[in-house]
Each structure stands twice: as C-alpha cells, then as structure tokens.
CSV table of N, CA, C and O in Angstrom, one decimal:
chain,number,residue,atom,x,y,z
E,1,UNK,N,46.0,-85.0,-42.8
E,1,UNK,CA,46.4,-85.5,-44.1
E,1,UNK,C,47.0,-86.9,-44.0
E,1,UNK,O,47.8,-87.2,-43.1
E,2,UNK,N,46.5,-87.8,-45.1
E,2,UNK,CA,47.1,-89.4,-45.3
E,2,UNK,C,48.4,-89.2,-46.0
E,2,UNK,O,48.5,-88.4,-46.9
E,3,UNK,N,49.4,-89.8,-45.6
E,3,UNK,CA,50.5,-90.0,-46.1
E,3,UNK,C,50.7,-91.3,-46.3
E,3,UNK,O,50.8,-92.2,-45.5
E,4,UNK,N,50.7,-91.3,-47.8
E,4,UNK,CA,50.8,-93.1,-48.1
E,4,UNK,C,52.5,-92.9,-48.3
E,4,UNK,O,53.1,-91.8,-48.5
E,5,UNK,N,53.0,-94.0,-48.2
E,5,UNK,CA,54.4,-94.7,-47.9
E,5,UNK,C,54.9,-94.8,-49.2
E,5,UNK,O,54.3,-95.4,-50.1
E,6,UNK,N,56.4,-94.1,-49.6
E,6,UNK,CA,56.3,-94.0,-50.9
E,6,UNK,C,56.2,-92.4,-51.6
E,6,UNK,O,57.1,-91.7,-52.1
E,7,UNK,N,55.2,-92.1,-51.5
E,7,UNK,CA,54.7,-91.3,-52.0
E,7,UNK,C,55.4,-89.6,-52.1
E,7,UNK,O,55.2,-88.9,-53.0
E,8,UNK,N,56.4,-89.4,-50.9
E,8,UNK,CA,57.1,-88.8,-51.1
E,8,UNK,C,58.1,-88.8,-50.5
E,8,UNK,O,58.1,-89.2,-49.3
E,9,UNK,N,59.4,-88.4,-51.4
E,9,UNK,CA,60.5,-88.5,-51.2
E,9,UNK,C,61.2,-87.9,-50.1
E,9,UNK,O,61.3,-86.7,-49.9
E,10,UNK,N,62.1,-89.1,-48.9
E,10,UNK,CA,62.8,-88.4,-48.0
E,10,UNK,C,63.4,-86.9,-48.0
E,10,UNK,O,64.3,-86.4,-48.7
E,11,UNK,N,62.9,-86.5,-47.3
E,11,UNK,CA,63.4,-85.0,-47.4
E,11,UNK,C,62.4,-83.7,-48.0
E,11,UNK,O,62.5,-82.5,-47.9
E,12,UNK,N,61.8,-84.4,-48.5
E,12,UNK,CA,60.6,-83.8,-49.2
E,12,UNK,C,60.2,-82.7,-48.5
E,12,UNK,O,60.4,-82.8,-47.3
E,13,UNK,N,59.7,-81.6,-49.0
E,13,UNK,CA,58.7,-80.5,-47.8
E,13,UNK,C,57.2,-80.6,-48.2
E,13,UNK,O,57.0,-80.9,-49.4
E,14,UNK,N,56.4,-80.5,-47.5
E,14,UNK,CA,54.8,-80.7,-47.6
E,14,UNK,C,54.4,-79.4,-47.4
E,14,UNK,O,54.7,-78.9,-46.3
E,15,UNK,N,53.5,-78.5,-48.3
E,15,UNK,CA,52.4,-77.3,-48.3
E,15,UNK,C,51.4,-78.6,-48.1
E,15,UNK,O,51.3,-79.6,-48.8
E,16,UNK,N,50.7,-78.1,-46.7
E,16,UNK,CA,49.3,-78.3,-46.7
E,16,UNK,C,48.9,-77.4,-47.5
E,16,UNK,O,49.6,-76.6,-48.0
E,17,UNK,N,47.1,-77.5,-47.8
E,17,UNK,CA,46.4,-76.5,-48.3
E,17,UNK,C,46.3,-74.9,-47.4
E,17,UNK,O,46.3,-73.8,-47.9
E,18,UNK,N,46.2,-75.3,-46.3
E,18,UNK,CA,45.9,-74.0,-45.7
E,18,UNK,C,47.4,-73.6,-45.1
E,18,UNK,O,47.7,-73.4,-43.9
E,19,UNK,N,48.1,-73.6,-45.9
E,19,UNK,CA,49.5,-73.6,-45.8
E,19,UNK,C,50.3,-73.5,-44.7
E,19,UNK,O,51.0,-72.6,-44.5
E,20,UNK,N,50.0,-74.6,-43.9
E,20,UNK,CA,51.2,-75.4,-42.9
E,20,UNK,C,52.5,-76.4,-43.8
E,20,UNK,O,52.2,-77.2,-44.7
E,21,UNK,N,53.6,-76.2,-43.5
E,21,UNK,CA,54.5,-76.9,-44.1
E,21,UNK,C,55.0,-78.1,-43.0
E,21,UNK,O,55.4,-78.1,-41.8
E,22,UNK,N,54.9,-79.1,-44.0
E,22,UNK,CA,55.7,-80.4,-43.1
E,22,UNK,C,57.0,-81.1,-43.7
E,22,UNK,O,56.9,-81.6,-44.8
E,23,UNK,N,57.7,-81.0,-43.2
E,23,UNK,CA,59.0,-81.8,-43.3
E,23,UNK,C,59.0,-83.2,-42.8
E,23,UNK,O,58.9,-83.2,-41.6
E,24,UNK,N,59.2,-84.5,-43.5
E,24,UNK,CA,59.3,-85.7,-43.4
E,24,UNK,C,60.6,-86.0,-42.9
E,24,UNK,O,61.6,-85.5,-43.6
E,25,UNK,N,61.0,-86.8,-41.8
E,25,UNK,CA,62.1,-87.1,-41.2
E,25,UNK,C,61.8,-88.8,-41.2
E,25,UNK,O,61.0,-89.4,-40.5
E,26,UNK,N,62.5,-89.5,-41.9
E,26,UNK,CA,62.6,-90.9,-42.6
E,26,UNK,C,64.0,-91.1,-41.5
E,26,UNK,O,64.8,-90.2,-41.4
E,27,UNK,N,64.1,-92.3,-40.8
E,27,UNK,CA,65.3,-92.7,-39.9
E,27,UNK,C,65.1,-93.9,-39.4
E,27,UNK,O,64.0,-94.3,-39.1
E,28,UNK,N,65.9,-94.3,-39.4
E,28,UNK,CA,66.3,-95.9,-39.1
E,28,UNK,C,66.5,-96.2,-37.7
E,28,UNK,O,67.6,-95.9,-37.3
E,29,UNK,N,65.7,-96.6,-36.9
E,29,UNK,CA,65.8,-96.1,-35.8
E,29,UNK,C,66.8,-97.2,-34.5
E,29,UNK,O,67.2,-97.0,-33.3
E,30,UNK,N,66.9,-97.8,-35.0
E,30,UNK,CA,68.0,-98.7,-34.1
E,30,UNK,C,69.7,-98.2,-34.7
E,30,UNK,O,70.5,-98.7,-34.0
E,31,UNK,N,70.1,-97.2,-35.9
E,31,UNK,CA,71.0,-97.1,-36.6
E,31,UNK,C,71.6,-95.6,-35.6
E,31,UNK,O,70.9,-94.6,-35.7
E,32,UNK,N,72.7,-95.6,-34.9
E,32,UNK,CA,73.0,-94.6,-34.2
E,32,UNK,C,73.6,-93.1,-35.3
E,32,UNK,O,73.6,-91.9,-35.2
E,33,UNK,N,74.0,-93.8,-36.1
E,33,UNK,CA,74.4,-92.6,-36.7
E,33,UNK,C,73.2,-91.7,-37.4
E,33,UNK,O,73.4,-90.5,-37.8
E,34,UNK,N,71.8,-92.6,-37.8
E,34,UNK,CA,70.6,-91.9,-38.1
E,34,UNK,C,70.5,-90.7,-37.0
E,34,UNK,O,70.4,-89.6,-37.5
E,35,UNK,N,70.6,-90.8,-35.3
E,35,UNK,CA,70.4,-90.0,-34.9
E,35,UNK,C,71.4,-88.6,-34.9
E,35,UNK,O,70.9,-87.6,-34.4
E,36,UNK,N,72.4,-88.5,-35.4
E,36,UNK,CA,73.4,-87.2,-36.2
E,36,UNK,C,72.3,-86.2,-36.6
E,36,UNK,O,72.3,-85.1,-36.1
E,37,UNK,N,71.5,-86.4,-37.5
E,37,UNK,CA,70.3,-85.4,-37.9
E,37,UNK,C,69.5,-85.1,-37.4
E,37,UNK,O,69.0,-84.1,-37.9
E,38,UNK,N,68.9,-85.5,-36.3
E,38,UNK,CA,68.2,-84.8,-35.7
E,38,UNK,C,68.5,-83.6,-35.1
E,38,UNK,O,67.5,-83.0,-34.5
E,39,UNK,N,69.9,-82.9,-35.2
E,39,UNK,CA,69.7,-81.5,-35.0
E,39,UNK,C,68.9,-80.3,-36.0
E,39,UNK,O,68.6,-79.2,-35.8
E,40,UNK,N,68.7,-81.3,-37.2
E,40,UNK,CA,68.2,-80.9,-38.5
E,40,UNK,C,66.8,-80.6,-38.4
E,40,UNK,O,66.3,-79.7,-39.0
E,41,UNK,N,66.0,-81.9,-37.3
E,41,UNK,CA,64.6,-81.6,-36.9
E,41,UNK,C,64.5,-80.3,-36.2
E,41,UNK,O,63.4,-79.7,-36.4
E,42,UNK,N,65.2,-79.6,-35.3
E,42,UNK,CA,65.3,-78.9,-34.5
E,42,UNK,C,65.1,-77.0,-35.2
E,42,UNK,O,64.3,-76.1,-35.0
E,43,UNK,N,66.2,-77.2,-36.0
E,43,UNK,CA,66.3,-76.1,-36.8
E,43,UNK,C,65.1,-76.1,-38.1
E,43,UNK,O,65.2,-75.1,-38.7
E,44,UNK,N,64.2,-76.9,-38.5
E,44,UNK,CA,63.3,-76.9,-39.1
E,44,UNK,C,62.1,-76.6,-38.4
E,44,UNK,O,61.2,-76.0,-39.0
E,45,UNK,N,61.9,-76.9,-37.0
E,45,UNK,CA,60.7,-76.3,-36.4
E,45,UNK,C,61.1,-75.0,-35.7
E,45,UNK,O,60.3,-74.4,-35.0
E,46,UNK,N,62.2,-74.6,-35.8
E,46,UNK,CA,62.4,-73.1,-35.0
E,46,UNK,C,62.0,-72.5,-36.2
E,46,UNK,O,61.8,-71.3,-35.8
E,47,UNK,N,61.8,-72.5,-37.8
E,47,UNK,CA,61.6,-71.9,-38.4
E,47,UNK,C,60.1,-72.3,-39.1
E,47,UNK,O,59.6,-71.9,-40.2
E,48,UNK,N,59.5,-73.3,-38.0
E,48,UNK,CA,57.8,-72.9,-38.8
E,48,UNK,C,57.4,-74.2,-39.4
E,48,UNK,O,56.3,-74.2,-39.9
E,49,UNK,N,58.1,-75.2,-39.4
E,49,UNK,CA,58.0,-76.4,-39.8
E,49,UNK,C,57.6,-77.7,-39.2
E,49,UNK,O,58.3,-77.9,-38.2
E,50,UNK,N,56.8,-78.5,-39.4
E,50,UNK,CA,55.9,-79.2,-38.6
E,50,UNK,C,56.8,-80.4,-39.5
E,50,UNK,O,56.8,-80.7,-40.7
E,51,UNK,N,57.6,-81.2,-38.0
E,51,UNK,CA,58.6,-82.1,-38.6
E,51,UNK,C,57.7,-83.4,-38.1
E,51,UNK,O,57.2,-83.5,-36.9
E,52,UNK,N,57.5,-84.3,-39.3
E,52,UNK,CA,57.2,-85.9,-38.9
E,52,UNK,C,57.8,-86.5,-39.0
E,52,UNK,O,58.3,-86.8,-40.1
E,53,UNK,N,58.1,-87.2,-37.7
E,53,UNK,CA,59.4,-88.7,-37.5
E,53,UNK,C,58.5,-89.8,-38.2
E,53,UNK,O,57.3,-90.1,-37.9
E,54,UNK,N,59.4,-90.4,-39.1
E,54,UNK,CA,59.1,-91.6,-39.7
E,54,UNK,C,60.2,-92.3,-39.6
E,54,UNK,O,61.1,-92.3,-40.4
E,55,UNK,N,60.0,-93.4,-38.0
E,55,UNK,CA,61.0,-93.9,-37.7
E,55,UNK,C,61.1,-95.5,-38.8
E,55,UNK,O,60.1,-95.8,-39.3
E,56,UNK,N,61.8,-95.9,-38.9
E,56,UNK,CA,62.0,-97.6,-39.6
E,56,UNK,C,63.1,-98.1,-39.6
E,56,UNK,O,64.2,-97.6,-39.9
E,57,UNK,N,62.7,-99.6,-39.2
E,57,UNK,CA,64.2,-100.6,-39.1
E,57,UNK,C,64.5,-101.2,-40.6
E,57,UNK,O,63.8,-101.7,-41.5
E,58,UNK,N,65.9,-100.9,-40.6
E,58,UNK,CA,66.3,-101.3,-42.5
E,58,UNK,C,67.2,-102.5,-41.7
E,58,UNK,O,67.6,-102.9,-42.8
E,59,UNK,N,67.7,-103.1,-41.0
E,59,UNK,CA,68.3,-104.1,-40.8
E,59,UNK,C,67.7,-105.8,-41.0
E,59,UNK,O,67.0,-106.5,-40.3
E,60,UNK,N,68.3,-106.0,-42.2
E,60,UNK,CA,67.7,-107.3,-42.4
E,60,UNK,C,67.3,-108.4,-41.5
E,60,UNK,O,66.4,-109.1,-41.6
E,61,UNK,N,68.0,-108.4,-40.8
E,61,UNK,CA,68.4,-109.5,-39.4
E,61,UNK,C,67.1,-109.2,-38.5
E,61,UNK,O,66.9,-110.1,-37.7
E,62,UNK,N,66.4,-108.2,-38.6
E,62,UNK,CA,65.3,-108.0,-37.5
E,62,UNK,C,64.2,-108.7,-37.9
E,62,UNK,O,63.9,-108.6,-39.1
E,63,UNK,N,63.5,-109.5,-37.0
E,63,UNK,CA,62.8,-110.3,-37.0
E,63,UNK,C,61.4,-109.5,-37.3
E,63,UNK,O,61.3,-108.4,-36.8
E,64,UNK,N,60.2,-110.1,-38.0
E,64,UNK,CA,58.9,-108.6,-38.2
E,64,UNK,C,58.3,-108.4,-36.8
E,64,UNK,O,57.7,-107.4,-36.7
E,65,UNK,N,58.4,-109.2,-35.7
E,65,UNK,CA,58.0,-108.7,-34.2
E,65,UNK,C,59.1,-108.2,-33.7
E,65,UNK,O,59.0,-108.2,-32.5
E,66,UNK,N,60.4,-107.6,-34.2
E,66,UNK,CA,61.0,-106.5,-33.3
E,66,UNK,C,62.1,-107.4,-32.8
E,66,UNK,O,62.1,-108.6,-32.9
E,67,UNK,N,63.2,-106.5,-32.3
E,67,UNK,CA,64.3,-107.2,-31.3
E,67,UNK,C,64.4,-105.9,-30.3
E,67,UNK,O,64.4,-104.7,-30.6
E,68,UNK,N,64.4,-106.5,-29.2
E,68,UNK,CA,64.4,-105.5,-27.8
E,68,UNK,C,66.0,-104.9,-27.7
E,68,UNK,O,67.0,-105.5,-27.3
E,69,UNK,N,66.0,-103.5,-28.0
E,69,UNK,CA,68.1,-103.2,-27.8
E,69,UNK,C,67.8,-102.5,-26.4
E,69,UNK,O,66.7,-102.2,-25.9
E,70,UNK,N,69.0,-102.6,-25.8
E,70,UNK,CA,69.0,-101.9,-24.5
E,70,UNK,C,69.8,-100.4,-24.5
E,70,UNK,O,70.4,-99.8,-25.4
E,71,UNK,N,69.5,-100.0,-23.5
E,71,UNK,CA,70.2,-98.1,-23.5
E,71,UNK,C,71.3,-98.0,-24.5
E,71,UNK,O,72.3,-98.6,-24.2
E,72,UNK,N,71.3,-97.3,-25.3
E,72,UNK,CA,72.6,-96.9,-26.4
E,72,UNK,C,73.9,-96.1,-25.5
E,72,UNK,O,74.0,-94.9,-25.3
E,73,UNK,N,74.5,-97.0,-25.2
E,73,UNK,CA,75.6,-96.3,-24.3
E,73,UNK,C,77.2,-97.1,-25.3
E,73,UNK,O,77.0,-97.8,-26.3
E,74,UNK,N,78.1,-97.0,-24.9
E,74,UNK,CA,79.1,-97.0,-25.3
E,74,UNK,C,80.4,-96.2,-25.6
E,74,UNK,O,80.7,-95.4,-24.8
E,75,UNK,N,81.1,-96.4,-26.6
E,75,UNK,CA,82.1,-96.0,-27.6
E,75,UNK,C,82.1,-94.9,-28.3
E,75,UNK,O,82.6,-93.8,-28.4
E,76,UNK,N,81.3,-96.0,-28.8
E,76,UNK,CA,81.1,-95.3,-30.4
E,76,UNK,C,79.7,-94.3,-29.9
E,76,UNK,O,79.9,-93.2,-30.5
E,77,UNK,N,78.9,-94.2,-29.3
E,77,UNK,CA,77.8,-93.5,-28.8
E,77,UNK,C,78.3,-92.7,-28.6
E,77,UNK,O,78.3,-91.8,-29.4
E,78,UNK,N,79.0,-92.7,-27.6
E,78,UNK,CA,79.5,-91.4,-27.2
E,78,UNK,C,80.7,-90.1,-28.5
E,78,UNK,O,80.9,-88.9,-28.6
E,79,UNK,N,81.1,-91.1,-28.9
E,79,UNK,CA,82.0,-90.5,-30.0
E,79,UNK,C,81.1,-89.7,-31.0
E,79,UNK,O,81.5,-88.7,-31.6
E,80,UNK,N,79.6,-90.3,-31.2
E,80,UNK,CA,78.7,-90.4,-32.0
E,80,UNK,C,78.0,-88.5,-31.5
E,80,UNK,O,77.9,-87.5,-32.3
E,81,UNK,N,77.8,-88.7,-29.9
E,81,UNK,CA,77.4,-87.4,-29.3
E,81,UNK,C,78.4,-86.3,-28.8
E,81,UNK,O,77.9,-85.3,-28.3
C-alpha cells in the first residue's frame, strides 16, 4: 500500500483490505524526547500491529542535505532513559 504524506493523521490506525492493521509512528528523529514513545511501538506490535516508522527532521536550522549528530549520550539522555 502507497501512503501519500498527509493523508493520514499521526496516530491514525490502518485496515488493510485483507485486514492487516498498521499503525503510523510519525517522529522527529534527531528530537530525543520523540524517542519516549517508542515504547508505544512495542506494545502495538505485541498485539498484532504492523507499526511504520515515519522518521522526520522538524528543525528549522537543518540544512535539506542533513547535519551529521553524533552518539546521543549525555545529561539529559540519560535522564531521558
């Protein structure tokens, strides 16, 4: 199945036709506290759910070829985990 962008809303649940269900996981992927939810991915596929990461950078400052971050370690990381 095509998923155009847009089209449905974060969080959304998906019936395929031959009824597989998918759950959209929308996340900002340089944004450390996006990763908090992913225990959310976890508990949706233990119960049958076909989760798609839809990672994207919302930070204005990012250049459209990317900026390279290095290992997320820290402070606040760790406070975070």
């Amino acid at each position: 199945m095509a998923i155009r962008l847009g089209a449905v809303p974060p969080g959304e649940l998906l019936t395929e036709p031959n009824g597989a269900r998918q759950v959209l996981h929308w996340y900002d992927l340089l944004c450390p506290f996006c990763y908090v939810g992913q225990q959310r991915s976890t508990i949706f596929e233990g119960r049958g759910f076909d989760v798609i990461d839809l990672p994207f950078q919302a930070h204005p400052d990012i250049p459209p070829g990317g900026r390279a971050v290095g290992p997320r370690s820290g402070p606040m990381v760790a406070l975070i985990e």
